[in-house]
Amino acid sequence: NAGVTQTPKFQVLKTGQSMTLQCAQDMNHNSMYWYRQDPGMGLRLIYYSASEGTTDKGEVPNGYNVSRLNKREFSLRLESAAPSQTSVYFCASSEQGGAFFGQGTRLTVV
Amino acid sequence: GIQVEQSPPDLILQEGANSTLRCNFSDSVNNLQWFHQNPWGQLINLFYIPSGTKQNGRLSATTVATERYSLLYISSSQTTDSGVYFCAAGTSGTYKYIFGTGTRLKVLA
């Protein structure tokens, strides 16, 4: 049982490049989330998907897009990366009983 | 939206000491969870506790939803308890989990 799997684990981008962070869960959860964590800070919600086919903005959605591809997969896209998007990105899924997190993607934009 | 505040922001303990971490939230919530982020950055579920009290070994948690706070108790602390403790709160209608800024715990041998 893998839980929540994120790819890649590490990524370096140049300013202006685009990329997609992938997330998949095998717990049959309806809700999925993308968070970012900056050094010394808590997690801030970027986007979430309450169920397959729906997505909503969180606290810090600017500069990001998401796709809920199916019940298992929820991707996060940076169309034109900026240094301010350097962060650790976490994907999570939840159902009644709490949320479970992936291992994180450390993204550096230079 | 929901506001989540945690205290204290930093805590240093000697091994074997006990501690209480607090989480206050601004609105009624249906979901309240405690996490431990270890030094490698991994987020580990501790408790899903929208109300009541739960215990797991040396850790226990209590949420009083009507008074909008939750407490995490760590007894007989060990160096492996070091890291950052987060609470996250949400309402089932929106499915949004909002995190507090965390309590950074260091346990000294």
GROMACS .gro file of N, CA and C in nm, chain B residues 12-109:
model
  294
  122ILE      N    1   1.192   2.384   2.388
  122ILE     CA    2   1.311   2.300   2.412
  122ILE      C    3   1.289   2.225   2.542
  123LEU      N    4   1.305   2.094   2.535
  123LEU     CA    5   1.281   2.009   2.652
  123LEU      C    6   1.402   1.920   2.677
  124GLN      N    7   1.417   1.883   2.802
  124GLN     CA    8   1.513   1.780   2.837
  124GLN      C    9   1.444   1.646   2.819
  125GLU      N   10   1.517   1.549   2.774
  125GLU     CA   11   1.460   1.415   2.757
  125GLU      C   12   1.392   1.370   2.886
  126GLY      N   13   1.272   1.315   2.871
  126GLY     CA   14   1.196   1.269   2.987
  126GLY      C   15   1.091   1.367   3.035
  127ALA      N   16   1.098   1.492   2.988
  127ALA     CA   17   1.001   1.593   3.031
  127ALA      C   18   0.869   1.576   2.956
  128ASN      N   19   0.765   1.637   3.012
  128ASN     CA   20   0.633   1.637   2.949
  128ASN      C   21   0.605   1.774   2.888
  129SER      N   22   0.514   1.778   2.790
  129SER     CA   23   0.480   1.907   2.729
  129SER      C   24   0.338   1.906   2.677
  130THR      N   25   0.284   2.027   2.663
  130THR     CA   26   0.151   2.047   2.606
  130THR      C   27   0.159   2.149   2.495
  131LEU      N   28   0.109   2.112   2.378
  131LEU     CA   29   0.104   2.202   2.264
  131LEU      C   30  -0.041   2.239   2.240
  132ARG      N   31  -0.064   2.365   2.201
  132ARG     CA   32  -0.200   2.413   2.187
  132ARG      C   33  -0.229   2.457   2.045
  133CYS      N   34  -0.352   2.434   2.003
  133CYS     CA   35  -0.400   2.476   1.870
  133CYS      C   36  -0.535   2.543   1.890
  134ASN      N   37  -0.545   2.670   1.851
  134ASN     CA   38  -0.671   2.742   1.855
  134ASN      C   39  -0.721   2.764   1.712
  135PHE      N   40  -0.850   2.751   1.692
  135PHE     CA   41  -0.905   2.774   1.559
  135PHE      C   42  -1.026   2.867   1.568
  136SER      N   43  -1.048   2.939   1.459
  136SER     CA   44  -1.139   3.054   1.465
  136SER      C   45  -1.285   3.019   1.442
  137ASP      N   46  -1.310   2.911   1.371
  137ASP     CA   47  -1.448   2.877   1.337
  137ASP      C   48  -1.478   2.734   1.379
  138SER      N   49  -1.602   2.699   1.370
  138SER     CA   50  -1.640   2.560   1.398
  138SER      C   51  -1.579   2.470   1.292
  139VAL      N   52  -1.521   2.361   1.337
  139VAL     CA   53  -1.457   2.268   1.244
  139VAL      C   54  -1.513   2.129   1.264
  140ASN      N   55  -1.508   2.052   1.156
  140ASN     CA   56  -1.546   1.911   1.163
  140ASN      C   57  -1.424   1.821   1.159
  141ASN      N   58  -1.313   1.878   1.113
  141ASN     CA   59  -1.190   1.800   1.098
  141ASN      C   60  -1.076   1.869   1.170
  142LEU      N   61  -1.006   1.796   1.253
  142LEU     CA   62  -0.891   1.851   1.323
  142LEU      C   63  -0.788   1.739   1.329
  143GLN      N   64  -0.669   1.771   1.286
  143GLN     CA   65  -0.567   1.668   1.279
  143GLN      C   66  -0.435   1.723   1.331
  144TRP      N   67  -0.356   1.638   1.393
  144TRP     CA   68  -0.221   1.670   1.438
  144TRP      C   69  -0.121   1.589   1.355
  145PHE      N   70  -0.013   1.660   1.315
  145PHE     CA   71   0.095   1.597   1.238
  145PHE      C   72   0.229   1.626   1.305
  146HIS      N   73   0.321   1.534   1.282
  146HIS     CA   74   0.460   1.556   1.319
  146HIS      C   75   0.542   1.559   1.191
  147GLN      N   76   0.618   1.668   1.172
  147GLN     CA   77   0.710   1.672   1.059
  147GLN      C   78   0.850   1.642   1.111
  148ASN      N   79   0.904   1.531   1.069
  148ASN     CA   80   1.035   1.490   1.122
  148ASN      C   81   1.147   1.570   1.055
  149PRO      N   82   1.268   1.557   1.103
  149PRO     CA   83   1.379   1.636   1.047
  149PRO      C   84   1.404   1.610   0.899
  150TRP      N   85   1.353   1.504   0.843
  150TRP     CA   86   1.368   1.476   0.700
  150TRP      C   87   1.252   1.534   0.619
  151GLY      N   88   1.162   1.602   0.685
  151GLY     CA   89   1.053   1.670   0.614
  151GLY      C   90   0.926   1.589   0.596
  152GLN      N   91   0.927   1.465   0.641
  152GLN     CA   92   0.811   1.380   0.624
  152GLN      C   93   0.700   1.419   0.721
  153LEU      N   94   0.577   1.425   0.672
  153LEU     CA   95   0.461   1.458   0.756
  153LEU      C   96   0.394   1.330   0.800
  154ILE      N   97   0.388   1.312   0.930
  154ILE     CA   98   0.336   1.188   0.987
  154ILE      C   99   0.208   1.217   1.062
  155ASN      N  100   0.104   1.142   1.029
  155ASN     CA  101  -0.022   1.157   1.102
  155ASN      C  102  -0.006   1.115   1.247
  156LEU      N  103  -0.053   1.200   1.337
  156LEU     CA  104  -0.055   1.160   1.478
  156LEU      C  105  -0.197   1.126   1.521
  157PHE      N  106  -0.286   1.224   1.504
  157PHE     CA  107  -0.424   1.204   1.545
  157PHE      C  108  -0.519   1.274   1.448
  158TYR      N  109  -0.628   1.207   1.421
  158TYR     CA  110  -0.745   1.270   1.361
  158TYR      C  111  -0.844   1.283   1.476
  159ILE      N  112  -0.872   1.407   1.519
  159ILE     CA  113  -0.946   1.424   1.644
  159ILE      C  114  -1.037   1.547   1.637
  160PRO      N  115  -1.149   1.538   1.566
  160PRO     CA  116  -1.241   1.653   1.560
  160PRO      C  117  -1.307   1.685   1.694
  161SER      N  118  -1.310   1.589   1.783
  161SER     CA  119  -1.362   1.614   1.918
  161SER      C  120  -1.316   1.499   2.008
  162GLY      N  121  -1.321   1.523   2.139
  162GLY     CA  122  -1.290   1.418   2.234
  162GLY      C  123  -1.142   1.401   2.259
  163THR      N  124  -1.106   1.285   2.312
  163THR     CA  125  -0.969   1.256   2.353
  163THR      C  126  -0.924   1.123   2.295
  164LYS      N  127  -0.799   1.120   2.249
  164LYS     CA  128  -0.739   0.996   2.199
  164LYS      C  129  -0.598   0.983   2.256
  165GLN      N  130  -0.554   0.859   2.266
  165GLN     CA  131  -0.419   0.834   2.315
  165GLN      C  132  -0.352   0.732   2.227
  166ASN      N  133  -0.222   0.754   2.206
  166ASN     CA  134  -0.142   0.659   2.131
  166ASN      C  135  -0.003   0.657   2.195
  167GLY      N  136   0.017   0.560   2.282
  167GLY     CA  137   0.145   0.551   2.351
  167GLY      C  138   0.170   0.671   2.440
  168ARG      N  139   0.283   0.739   2.418
  168ARG     CA  140   0.317   0.855   2.502
  168ARG      C  141   0.245   0.983   2.457
  169LEU      N  142   0.176   0.977   2.347
  169LEU     CA  143   0.107   1.094   2.295
  169LEU      C  144  -0.043   1.082   2.318
  170SER      N  145  -0.103   1.194   2.349
  170SER     CA  146  -0.249   1.200   2.355
  170SER      C  147  -0.294   1.337   2.307
  171ALA      N  148  -0.420   1.344   2.268
  171ALA     CA  149  -0.475   1.470   2.217
  171ALA      C  150  -0.618   1.486   2.263
  172THR      N  151  -0.655   1.611   2.285
  172THR     CA  152  -0.791   1.645   2.324
  172THR      C  153  -0.838   1.763   2.241
  173THR      N  154  -0.957   1.752   2.186
  173THR     CA  155  -1.018   1.864   2.115
  173THR      C  156  -1.150   1.900   2.182
  174VAL      N  157  -1.164   2.029   2.215
  174VAL     CA  158  -1.290   2.081   2.267
  174VAL      C  159  -1.346   2.173   2.159
  175ALA      N  160  -1.426   2.115   2.071
  175ALA     CA  161  -1.471   2.187   1.952
  175ALA      C  162  -1.554   2.310   1.988
  176THR      N  163  -1.634   2.299   2.094
  176THR     CA  164  -1.722   2.411   2.132
  176THR      C  165  -1.641   2.531   2.179
  177GLU      N  166  -1.519   2.506   2.231
  177GLU     CA  167  -1.434   2.616   2.276
  177GLU      C  168  -1.321   2.644   2.178
  178ARG      N  169  -1.319   2.571   2.065
  178ARG     CA  170  -1.231   2.598   1.952
  178ARG      C  171  -1.083   2.586   1.988
  179TYR      N  172  -1.048   2.476   2.053
  179TYR     CA  173  -0.907   2.448   2.073
  179TYR      C  174  -0.882   2.300   2.080
  180SER      N  175  -0.755   2.266   2.055
  180SER     CA  176  -0.710   2.128   2.068
  180SER      C  177  -0.574   2.130   2.136
  181LEU      N  178  -0.546   2.027   2.214
  181LEU     CA  179  -0.420   2.014   2.285
  181LEU      C  180  -0.354   1.882   2.249
  182LEU      N  181  -0.223   1.887   2.233
  182LEU     CA  182  -0.143   1.767   2.211
  182LEU      C  183  -0.049   1.752   2.329
  183TYR      N  184  -0.056   1.637   2.396
  183TYR     CA  185   0.030   1.610   2.511
  183TYR      C  186   0.139   1.511   2.472
  184ILE      N  187   0.261   1.544   2.507
  184ILE     CA  188   0.372   1.452   2.488
  184ILE      C  189   0.430   1.422   2.625
  185SER      N  190   0.428   1.296   2.662
  185SER     CA  191   0.483   1.260   2.793
  185SER      C  192   0.616   1.186   2.774
  186SER      N  193   0.701   1.197   2.875
  186SER     CA  194   0.832   1.130   2.875
  186SER      C  195   0.902   1.148   2.741
  187SER      N  196   0.923   1.273   2.701
  187SER     CA  197   0.974   1.302   2.567
  187SER      C  198   1.107   1.233   2.539
  188GLN      N  199   1.128   1.202   2.412
  188GLN     CA  200   1.249   1.138   2.364
  188GLN      C  201   1.308   1.224   2.251
  189THR      N  202   1.436   1.204   2.225
  189THR     CA  203   1.501   1.286   2.121
  189THR      C  204   1.433   1.267   1.985
  190THR      N  205   1.377   1.150   1.964
  190THR     CA  206   1.309   1.123   1.837
  190THR      C  207   1.177   1.199   1.823
  191ASP      N  208   1.132   1.264   1.931
  191ASP     CA  209   1.012   1.348   1.923
  191ASP      C  210   1.043   1.484   1.862
  192SER      N  211   1.169   1.515   1.845
  192SER     CA  212   1.207   1.645   1.788
  192SER      C  213   1.148   1.662   1.648
  193GLY      N  214   1.124   1.787   1.613
  193GLY     CA  215   1.065   1.818   1.482
  193GLY      C  216   0.963   1.928   1.499
  194VAL      N  217   0.875   1.940   1.402
  194VAL     CA  218   0.771   2.042   1.406
  194VAL      C  219   0.635   1.973   1.413
  195TYR      N  220   0.553   2.023   1.503
  195TYR     CA  221   0.418   1.969   1.521
  195TYR      C  222   0.318   2.069   1.464
  196PHE      N  223   0.235   2.020   1.373
  196PHE     CA  224   0.134   2.103   1.310
  196PHE      C  225  -0.004   2.052   1.347
  197CYS      N  226  -0.096   2.146   1.365
  197CYS     CA  227  -0.236   2.109   1.363
  197CYS      C  228  -0.297   2.165   1.234
  198ALA      N  229  -0.398   2.098   1.186
  198ALA     CA  230  -0.470   2.141   1.066
  198ALA      C  231  -0.618   2.125   1.093
  199ALA      N  232  -0.694   2.226   1.053
  199ALA     CA  233  -0.838   2.227   1.080
  199ALA      C  234  -0.915   2.250   0.952
  200GLY      N  235  -1.033   2.192   0.946
  200GLY     CA  236  -1.116   2.210   0.829
  200GLY      C  237  -1.261   2.182   0.858
  201THR      N  238  -1.343   2.220   0.763
  201THR     CA  239  -1.486   2.191   0.772
  201THR      C  240  -1.523   2.095   0.660
  202SER      N  241  -1.607   2.002   0.690
  202SER     CA  242  -1.639   1.898   0.593
  202SER      C  243  -1.707   1.955   0.471
  203GLY      N  244  -1.776   2.066   0.483
  203GLY     CA  245  -1.843   2.125   0.368
  203GLY      C  246  -1.748   2.172   0.261
  204THR      N  247  -1.633   2.224   0.301
  204THR     CA  248  -1.539   2.279   0.204
  204THR      C  249  -1.422   2.183   0.177
  205TYR      N  250  -1.399   2.090   0.265
  205TYR     CA  251  -1.289   1.995   0.253
  205TYR      C  252  -1.152   2.062   0.256
  206LYS      N  253  -1.145   2.185   0.299
  206LYS     CA  254  -1.017   2.255   0.306
  206LYS      C  255  -0.954   2.232   0.442
  207TYR      N  256  -0.830   2.188   0.443
  207TYR     CA  257  -0.751   2.178   0.564
  207TYR      C  258  -0.658   2.297   0.569
  208ILE      N  259  -0.668   2.379   0.674
  208ILE     CA  260  -0.579   2.494   0.693
  208ILE      C  261  -0.485   2.461   0.807
  209PHE      N  262  -0.356   2.486   0.783
  209PHE     CA  263  -0.253   2.452   0.880
  209PHE      C  264  -0.218   2.571   0.967
  210GLY      N  265  -0.183   2.542   1.092
  210GLY     CA  266  -0.119   2.640   1.177
  210GLY      C  267   0.029   2.652   1.139
  211THR      N  268   0.098   2.745   1.202
  211THR     CA  269   0.240   2.769   1.169
  211THR      C  270   0.334   2.674   1.243
  212GLY      N  271   0.280   2.592   1.331
  212GLY     CA  272   0.359   2.487   1.390
  212GLY      C  273   0.426   2.522   1.522
  213THR      N  274   0.460   2.419   1.597
  213THR     CA  275   0.545   2.429   1.716
  213THR      C  276   0.671   2.349   1.689
  214ARG      N  277   0.784   2.417   1.696
  214ARG     CA  278   0.913   2.351   1.673
  214ARG      C  279   0.966   2.299   1.805
  215LEU      N  280   0.978   2.167   1.816
  215LEU     CA  281   1.019   2.101   1.940
  215LEU      C  282   1.159   2.044   1.925
  216LYS      N  283   1.241   2.073   2.023
  216LYS     CA  284   1.374   2.011   2.029
  216LYS      C  285   1.388   1.944   2.164
  217VAL      N  286   1.417   1.815   2.161
  217VAL     CA  287   1.435   1.739   2.284
  217VAL      C  288   1.584   1.708   2.298
  218LEU      N  289   1.640   1.751   2.410
  218LEU     CA  290   1.783   1.735   2.435
  218LEU      C  291   1.810   1.609   2.515
  219ALA      N  292   1.915   1.538   2.477
  219ALA     CA  293   1.953   1.415   2.548
  219ALA      C  294   2.017   1.446   2.682
   0.00000   0.00000   0.00000
